[in-house]
Structure formats: structure tokens, C-alpha cells
Coordinates of C-alpha atoms in Angstrom, one line a residue:
M1248 CA -126.0 -41.0 -12.7
K1249 CA -123.4 -42.7 -15.0
P1250 CA -123.1 -41.3 -18.5
A1251 CA -124.2 -43.3 -21.2
L1252 CA -121.3 -45.1 -23.0
L1253 CA -120.6 -45.1 -26.7
A1254 CA -118.1 -47.1 -28.9
Y1255 CA -115.0 -45.1 -29.3
S1256 CA -115.3 -45.6 -33.1
S1257 CA -118.7 -44.0 -33.1
L1258 CA -117.3 -40.5 -32.6
P1259 CA -115.2 -38.7 -35.2
A1260 CA -111.7 -37.9 -34.2
E1261 CA -112.4 -34.2 -33.6
R1262 CA -115.0 -35.1 -30.9
I1263 CA -112.5 -37.2 -28.9
G1264 CA -111.1 -35.3 -25.8
V1265 CA -110.8 -31.6 -25.2
H1266 CA -108.4 -30.0 -27.7
P1267 CA -106.0 -27.1 -27.0
P1268 CA -105.6 -24.1 -29.2
T1269 CA -102.8 -25.8 -31.0
A1270 CA -102.7 -29.6 -30.7
L1271 CA -99.7 -31.9 -30.9
P1272 CA -99.7 -34.2 -34.0
A1273 CA -100.8 -37.7 -33.7
A1274 CA -97.4 -39.0 -34.8
I1275 CA -95.6 -38.3 -31.5
R1276 CA -93.7 -41.0 -29.7
L1277 CA -92.3 -41.0 -26.1
G1278 CA -88.4 -41.5 -26.1
T1279 CA -86.0 -42.4 -23.3
V1280 CA -86.8 -42.1 -19.7
H1281 CA -83.8 -41.0 -17.6
L1282 CA -83.6 -42.1 -13.9
A1283 CA -81.3 -41.3 -11.2
V1284 CA -80.8 -44.5 -9.0
A1285 CA -78.8 -45.3 -6.0
S1286 CA -77.0 -48.3 -7.2
L1287 CA -76.4 -49.2 -10.8
A1288 CA -75.7 -52.9 -10.1
R1289 CA -78.7 -53.4 -8.0
S1290 CA -81.1 -51.6 -10.6
L1291 CA -79.6 -53.6 -13.6
E1292 CA -80.3 -56.9 -11.8
F1293 CA -83.8 -56.0 -11.5
Y1294 CA -84.4 -54.4 -14.8
Q1295 CA -82.8 -57.4 -16.6
R1296 CA -83.9 -60.1 -14.6
V1297 CA -87.5 -59.1 -13.6
L1298 CA -88.5 -56.7 -16.3
G1299 CA -86.7 -58.3 -19.2
F1300 CA -84.7 -55.3 -20.5
A1301 CA -81.6 -55.8 -22.6
L1302 CA -78.5 -54.2 -21.7
L1303 CA -77.6 -52.0 -24.8
G1304 CA -74.6 -50.2 -23.3
Q1305 CA -72.8 -49.1 -20.0
S1306 CA -70.5 -46.3 -19.1
P1307 CA -68.2 -46.0 -16.1
A1308 CA -68.1 -42.9 -13.9
G1309 CA -65.5 -40.3 -14.7
A1310 CA -64.9 -36.7 -15.9
G1311 CA -67.9 -35.4 -14.0
Q1312 CA -70.2 -38.1 -15.5
A1313 CA -72.2 -40.6 -13.4
A1314 CA -72.0 -44.2 -14.2
G1315 CA -74.9 -45.2 -16.6
A1316 CA -76.6 -47.9 -18.4
D1317 CA -78.8 -48.0 -21.6
L1318 CA -81.6 -50.4 -21.5
G1319 CA -83.9 -51.4 -24.3
V1320 CA -85.1 -54.4 -26.3
A1321 CA -82.7 -57.1 -27.7
G1322 CA -81.9 -56.3 -31.4
S1323 CA -83.2 -52.7 -31.2
P1324 CA -81.0 -49.5 -30.8
Q1325 CA -83.9 -47.7 -29.3
V1326 CA -83.0 -46.8 -25.6
L1327 CA -86.2 -47.0 -23.6
V1328 CA -84.6 -46.3 -20.2
R1329 CA -81.3 -44.8 -19.1
L1330 CA -80.1 -45.4 -15.5
H1331 CA -77.8 -42.7 -14.1
E1332 CA -76.1 -43.9 -10.8
Q1333 CA -76.3 -41.6 -7.8
P1334 CA -74.9 -43.4 -4.8
G1335 CA -76.7 -42.6 -1.7
A1336 CA -79.8 -41.3 -3.5
N1337 CA -82.9 -41.5 -1.3
A1338 CA -85.5 -44.0 -2.3
V1339 CA -88.9 -42.8 -3.5
P1340 CA -91.5 -42.8 -0.7
R1341 CA -95.0 -43.7 -1.4
R1342 CA -96.8 -40.8 -2.6
G1343 CA -94.2 -38.7 -0.9
R1344 CA -92.4 -36.7 -3.7
L1345 CA -93.8 -34.7 -6.6
G1346 CA -92.4 -35.9 -10.0
L1347 CA -92.5 -39.4 -11.3
Y1348 CA -95.4 -41.6 -10.2
H1349 CA -94.7 -44.5 -12.9
F1350 CA -93.4 -45.1 -16.3
A1351 CA -95.3 -47.7 -18.5
L1352 CA -93.9 -50.2 -20.8
L1353 CA -96.5 -51.1 -23.6
L1354 CA -96.2 -54.6 -24.9
P1355 CA -97.5 -55.4 -28.4
T1356 CA -100.0 -58.2 -27.5
R1357 CA -102.1 -59.8 -24.7
A1358 CA -99.9 -63.0 -25.2
D1359 CA -96.8 -61.0 -24.4
L1360 CA -98.5 -59.7 -21.1
G1361 CA -99.4 -63.2 -20.2
R1362 CA -95.9 -64.4 -20.6
F1363 CA -94.6 -61.4 -18.5
V1364 CA -97.2 -62.3 -15.8
R1365 CA -96.3 -65.9 -15.5
H1366 CA -92.5 -64.9 -15.4
V1367 CA -92.9 -62.3 -12.8
R1368 CA -95.1 -64.9 -10.7
A1369 CA -92.2 -67.4 -10.9
Q1370 CA -89.7 -64.6 -9.7
R1371 CA -91.9 -64.3 -6.7
V1372 CA -92.0 -60.6 -7.2
H1373 CA -95.1 -58.8 -5.9
L1374 CA -97.2 -57.8 -8.9
G1375 CA -100.3 -55.4 -8.8
A1376 CA -102.8 -55.7 -11.6
S1377 CA -105.9 -53.8 -13.1
D1378 CA -108.2 -53.7 -16.2
H1379 CA -108.5 -50.2 -17.3
R1380 CA -111.2 -50.9 -20.1
Y1381 CA -108.7 -49.6 -22.8
S1382 CA -105.9 -51.7 -21.4
E1383 CA -104.7 -54.6 -19.2
A1384 CA -102.0 -53.5 -16.8
T1385 CA -99.6 -54.8 -14.2
Y1386 CA -97.6 -52.8 -11.8
L1387 CA -94.2 -53.6 -10.1
T1388 CA -91.9 -51.6 -7.8
D1389 CA -88.3 -51.3 -8.6
P1390 CA -85.4 -51.2 -5.9
D1391 CA -85.5 -47.4 -5.7
G1392 CA -89.1 -47.2 -5.2
F1393 CA -90.1 -46.3 -8.7
T1394 CA -93.4 -47.9 -9.9
V1395 CA -93.2 -49.4 -13.4
E1396 CA -96.3 -50.4 -15.3
V1397 CA -96.2 -53.1 -17.8
Y1398 CA -99.5 -53.3 -20.0
R1399 CA -101.1 -54.1 -23.3
D1400 CA -103.7 -52.1 -25.0
R1401 CA -107.0 -53.3 -26.4
P1402 CA -107.8 -52.3 -29.8
R1403 CA -109.4 -48.8 -30.1
A1404 CA -112.6 -50.5 -31.5
E1405 CA -113.1 -51.9 -28.0
W1406 CA -112.5 -48.6 -26.1
W1407 CA -115.5 -46.6 -24.8
V1408 CA -116.4 -42.9 -24.6
T1409 CA -119.0 -40.5 -23.5
A1410 CA -121.1 -38.3 -25.7
E1411 CA -118.8 -35.5 -24.7
G1412 CA -115.8 -37.5 -26.1
E1413 CA -114.4 -38.4 -22.7
I1414 CA -112.4 -41.9 -22.9
Q1415 CA -113.6 -44.2 -20.3
S1416 CA -111.2 -45.7 -17.7
A1417 CA -111.8 -48.2 -14.9
L1418 CA -110.0 -50.0 -12.0
D1419 CA -111.5 -53.4 -12.5
P1420 CA -109.7 -56.7 -11.5
L1421 CA -107.5 -58.0 -14.3
D1422 CA -108.6 -61.2 -15.9
E1423 CA -105.4 -62.9 -15.2
A1424 CA -106.6 -66.4 -16.1
G1425 CA -107.4 -65.1 -19.6
V1426 CA -104.1 -63.2 -19.9
L1427 CA -102.2 -66.4 -19.0
Q1428 CA -104.2 -68.5 -21.3
A1429 CA -103.4 -66.0 -24.1
A1430 CA -99.8 -66.7 -23.6
G1431 CA -100.0 -70.3 -24.6
D1432 CA -96.9 -72.5 -24.0
T1433 CA -94.4 -69.9 -25.2
T1434 CA -91.9 -68.8 -22.4
W1435 CA -90.7 -65.2 -21.7
Q1436 CA -87.7 -64.3 -23.4
G1437 CA -87.5 -60.7 -22.2
L1438 CA -89.2 -57.6 -23.6
P1439 CA -90.5 -58.4 -27.0
A1440 CA -89.8 -56.6 -30.2
G1441 CA -92.0 -53.6 -30.5
T1442 CA -92.1 -52.8 -26.7
T1443 CA -92.3 -49.0 -26.3
I1444 CA -92.6 -46.4 -23.4
G1445 CA -96.4 -46.2 -23.7
H1446 CA -96.9 -43.5 -21.1
L1447 CA -95.7 -41.7 -18.0
H1448 CA -97.6 -40.5 -14.9
F1449 CA -96.6 -37.7 -12.7
Y1450 CA -97.5 -36.4 -9.3
T1451 CA -98.1 -32.7 -9.6
G1452 CA -99.0 -30.0 -7.3
S1453 CA -101.9 -28.5 -9.0
L1454 CA -104.2 -29.8 -11.9
P1455 CA -104.8 -26.4 -13.4
E1456 CA -101.1 -25.7 -13.4
A1457 CA -100.4 -29.1 -15.0
A1458 CA -103.1 -28.5 -17.7
A1459 CA -101.6 -25.0 -18.4
F1460 CA -98.2 -26.6 -19.2
Y1461 CA -99.2 -30.0 -20.8
H1462 CA -102.5 -29.1 -22.5
Q1463 CA -102.7 -25.3 -23.2
A1464 CA -99.1 -24.6 -24.0
L1465 CA -97.4 -28.0 -24.9
G1466 CA -100.6 -29.2 -26.9
F1467 CA -101.8 -32.5 -25.5
D1468 CA -105.5 -33.2 -25.7
I1469 CA -107.4 -33.9 -22.3
E1470 CA -108.7 -37.4 -22.9
T1471 CA -110.2 -38.1 -19.4
W1472 CA -111.2 -35.5 -16.9
S1473 CA -113.6 -37.0 -14.5
L1474 CA -111.3 -39.2 -12.4
P1475 CA -110.7 -38.0 -8.9
G1476 CA -107.7 -35.7 -8.6
A1477 CA -106.3 -36.6 -12.1
L1478 CA -106.2 -35.7 -15.8
F1479 CA -105.1 -38.1 -18.5
V1480 CA -103.7 -36.3 -21.6
G1481 CA -102.7 -37.7 -25.0
A1482 CA -102.2 -37.0 -28.7
G1483 CA -103.9 -38.5 -31.6
G1484 CA -107.0 -39.8 -29.7
Y1485 CA -104.7 -42.1 -27.5
H1486 CA -106.1 -42.8 -24.2
H1487 CA -103.1 -41.1 -22.4
H1488 CA -99.5 -40.5 -23.1
L1489 CA -99.4 -38.6 -19.6
G1490 CA -101.2 -39.1 -16.5
L1491 CA -101.2 -36.0 -14.1
N1492 CA -102.6 -36.3 -10.7
V1493 CA -102.7 -34.3 -7.4
W1494 CA -102.6 -37.4 -5.1
A1495 CA -99.4 -36.2 -3.4
A1496 CA -100.0 -32.4 -3.8
D1497 CA -98.8 -31.5 -0.3
S1498 CA -95.4 -33.3 -0.7
P1499 CA -92.2 -31.6 -1.7
A1500 CA -90.8 -32.0 -5.3
A1501 CA -87.8 -34.5 -5.7
T1502 CA -84.4 -33.0 -5.1
E1503 CA -81.0 -33.7 -6.3
A1504 CA -80.6 -35.9 -3.2
D1505 CA -83.3 -38.2 -4.4
A1506 CA -83.7 -41.1 -6.7
R1507 CA -85.9 -39.4 -9.4
L1508 CA -86.8 -38.7 -12.9
L1509 CA -84.1 -36.6 -14.6
R1510 CA -86.0 -36.1 -17.8
W1511 CA -88.2 -37.6 -20.3
E1512 CA -88.2 -37.3 -24.0
M1513 CA -90.8 -36.8 -26.6
W1514 CA -90.2 -37.1 -30.3
L1515 CA -92.0 -35.1 -32.8
P1516 CA -92.2 -35.6 -36.5
D1517 CA -89.9 -32.8 -37.6
T1518 CA -87.9 -29.7 -36.3
A1519 CA -90.7 -27.2 -37.2
T1520 CA -93.2 -29.1 -35.2
R1521 CA -90.7 -29.4 -32.2
D1522 CA -89.7 -25.8 -32.4
A1523 CA -93.4 -24.6 -32.4
A1524 CA -94.2 -26.6 -29.4
A1525 CA -91.0 -25.2 -27.6
A1526 CA -92.1 -21.7 -28.5
R1527 CA -95.6 -22.2 -27.1
L1528 CA -94.0 -23.2 -23.9
Q1529 CA -91.6 -20.2 -23.9
A1530 CA -94.4 -17.8 -24.6
A1531 CA -96.4 -19.2 -21.8
G1532 CA -93.5 -18.3 -19.4
Y1533 CA -91.8 -21.6 -18.9
T1534 CA -88.1 -22.3 -18.9
V1535 CA -86.8 -23.5 -22.1
A1536 CA -83.2 -24.2 -23.1
Q1537 CA -81.6 -25.2 -26.4
L1538 CA -79.5 -28.3 -26.2
P1539 CA -77.6 -30.0 -29.0
E1540 CA -79.9 -32.9 -29.1
G1541 CA -83.2 -31.0 -28.7
V1542 CA -85.1 -28.4 -26.5
L1543 CA -85.4 -28.8 -22.8
A1544 CA -88.5 -27.4 -21.0
T1545 CA -89.3 -27.6 -17.3
D1546 CA -92.7 -27.6 -15.6
A1547 CA -93.8 -26.0 -12.3
W1548 CA -92.4 -29.0 -10.3
G1549 CA -89.1 -29.4 -12.1
I1550 CA -90.1 -32.3 -14.3
R1551 CA -87.9 -31.9 -17.5
L1552 CA -89.0 -32.7 -21.0
L1553 CA -86.6 -33.0 -23.8
L1554 CA -88.4 -32.2 -27.1
R1555 CA -86.7 -34.0 -30.0
A1556 CA -87.3 -34.2 -33.7
E1557 CA -87.3 -37.3 -35.9
A1558 CA -85.2 -35.5 -38.6
S1559 CA -82.4 -34.8 -36.0
S1560 CA -79.7 -37.5 -35.3
R1561 CA -80.3 -39.6 -32.3
V1562 CA -77.9 -39.6 -29.4

């Protein structure tokens, strides 16, 4: 029997999701996603032509450093993705490696999503799509086998929850005709101002272990817990900043020979909040290292998170 659904706005904030002993503040944001790729030139062609990234900077290989490129939105200094070239890196197999499942670009409006869909269809690139109730999402695969989600959120007033506070998701068909209609006659000009990293989704080996790191220690709320083999966690009542699944639980973790997620970044409001999160992870037994730009923590599958503070200088 399906649970009765309530409007998201009908429940107070404290009743949305399952809260950890110490919760992350609502004012977090996801920072740069660092990826190891086999060919920088190949990836840049895809990320610029198909996804619409602007090239913000590029560095050659040398002095022990891999060639790299910073990608973001034209006119903004914020680096959304940094590509690190690793010639010969193994491509990502389908559900064959623990680590990154996908990262997701959040567009500001439905019209932006419509322009993106029309652009990708014209490029003749395969595009998957779903309506998740709280969002409308599309999916592409990059040259190294990484999945990239490009989506837009519905307003929270249109989200649904159960009486227990679980945010409701779905895998319904996307109303592509409606999305395209919302785009009007305006053409795609690359990622629009206001595009952010909306969330990331990881293949993990165990949901209890994933919850121990990301929920109990780090401090994300569990927003959705009844999906088969997955937990969605977020801060501030967001549907999810992270997806955690066990759909590839019997697979090995990504290694240094593979195209992989090198690290992801999360910005916290201040150094005190950042250091408190790092202290919780360290107290729980996880590897934590102090770096000049923040605190690096590693989960049970080698997924690395750099905790950063808005008050510190961005590098």
C-alpha cells in the first residue's frame, strides 16, 4: 500500500528527513568536481560542444603535475569541473566500479533545460531523461564513461513528502514536449549564469557504511530512504546533495589506473562549521588530512571530499 502523500510545504522543516546528531547547515554548496580523464582534448571537445561549459583556464603537464583544464560558466570565476589528464586511464564500465555514478548540473529554469535538450538532440548525442517529481532530468555519458546529469528543480511548493517526512521521488517519463515548449525560440548559448553542481551520486559498497560516513558523521539528513538499494541525503531540506547506492556493490573501487573522481568539494559557511564537520569524521575513525585549501576526508571506498570554508580564499 502506497503511503499518503502530503505537500512538502505542509510539514515543518524539522519533520523533513531523518536528522543526524549534528546536522550540516542549510547554507552549504557543492564546489569543484575533479575528474581524471584519459584525453584532455577529447574531454574538452565534449564538455564544451555538448554540455556547454566555458573553458576558464588550462595548464600544461610538467613538474609532476598532469595537464588540466578548469570548466565553468562564461563570465563566472567559479570552477564547476576540473579535468586532470591521465593518458591511458581505463574507461568507466557500466556499474563496474565503486566511486562516482554521476555528477549533476543544476540549471536555473525549465526554459534552460528545454534549450539544452533541443541543443543535444541537434548534436545527435544520446540523451536519457526522467521526471523525478521534484526535478526534470536528462542524462548523457562523456567520453570516459562518466554519466552527467543536467536537470532543473521544481519549486519546493510542488514537492511531495510522506507523513514521516520522506521526500518522494519517481522515475516517470520526462514531458519533453513541455520542456521544449518552455524554451521558446531562444537558442542554447552554453551553460547559463546560475548553473551549479546540484548533486553527486556514488556507487558504494554498503548503505549502512555510507550512512555512517555521510549521515551520522558528516551530518547530511537522509531525505529519501525507501528506494531499492539507495539513500538520498541532503542539507536544508534539499531533495539530495548526494545519492548513495549499492547497485554495483560487488565491484572493485576505482584505482589509480582508472578514469575516476579524484575528489569533490563542499563549501561550508565558515571555518568553525568546516572544522566541526572534520572533527566529527575524524572522531568516527575516518582518514582526515589538513591541506592549505581545506580539510580532506576519505570514505570507505576511497571517495575523497575536500571540506572548504567560505571565509577562506578560493584556489
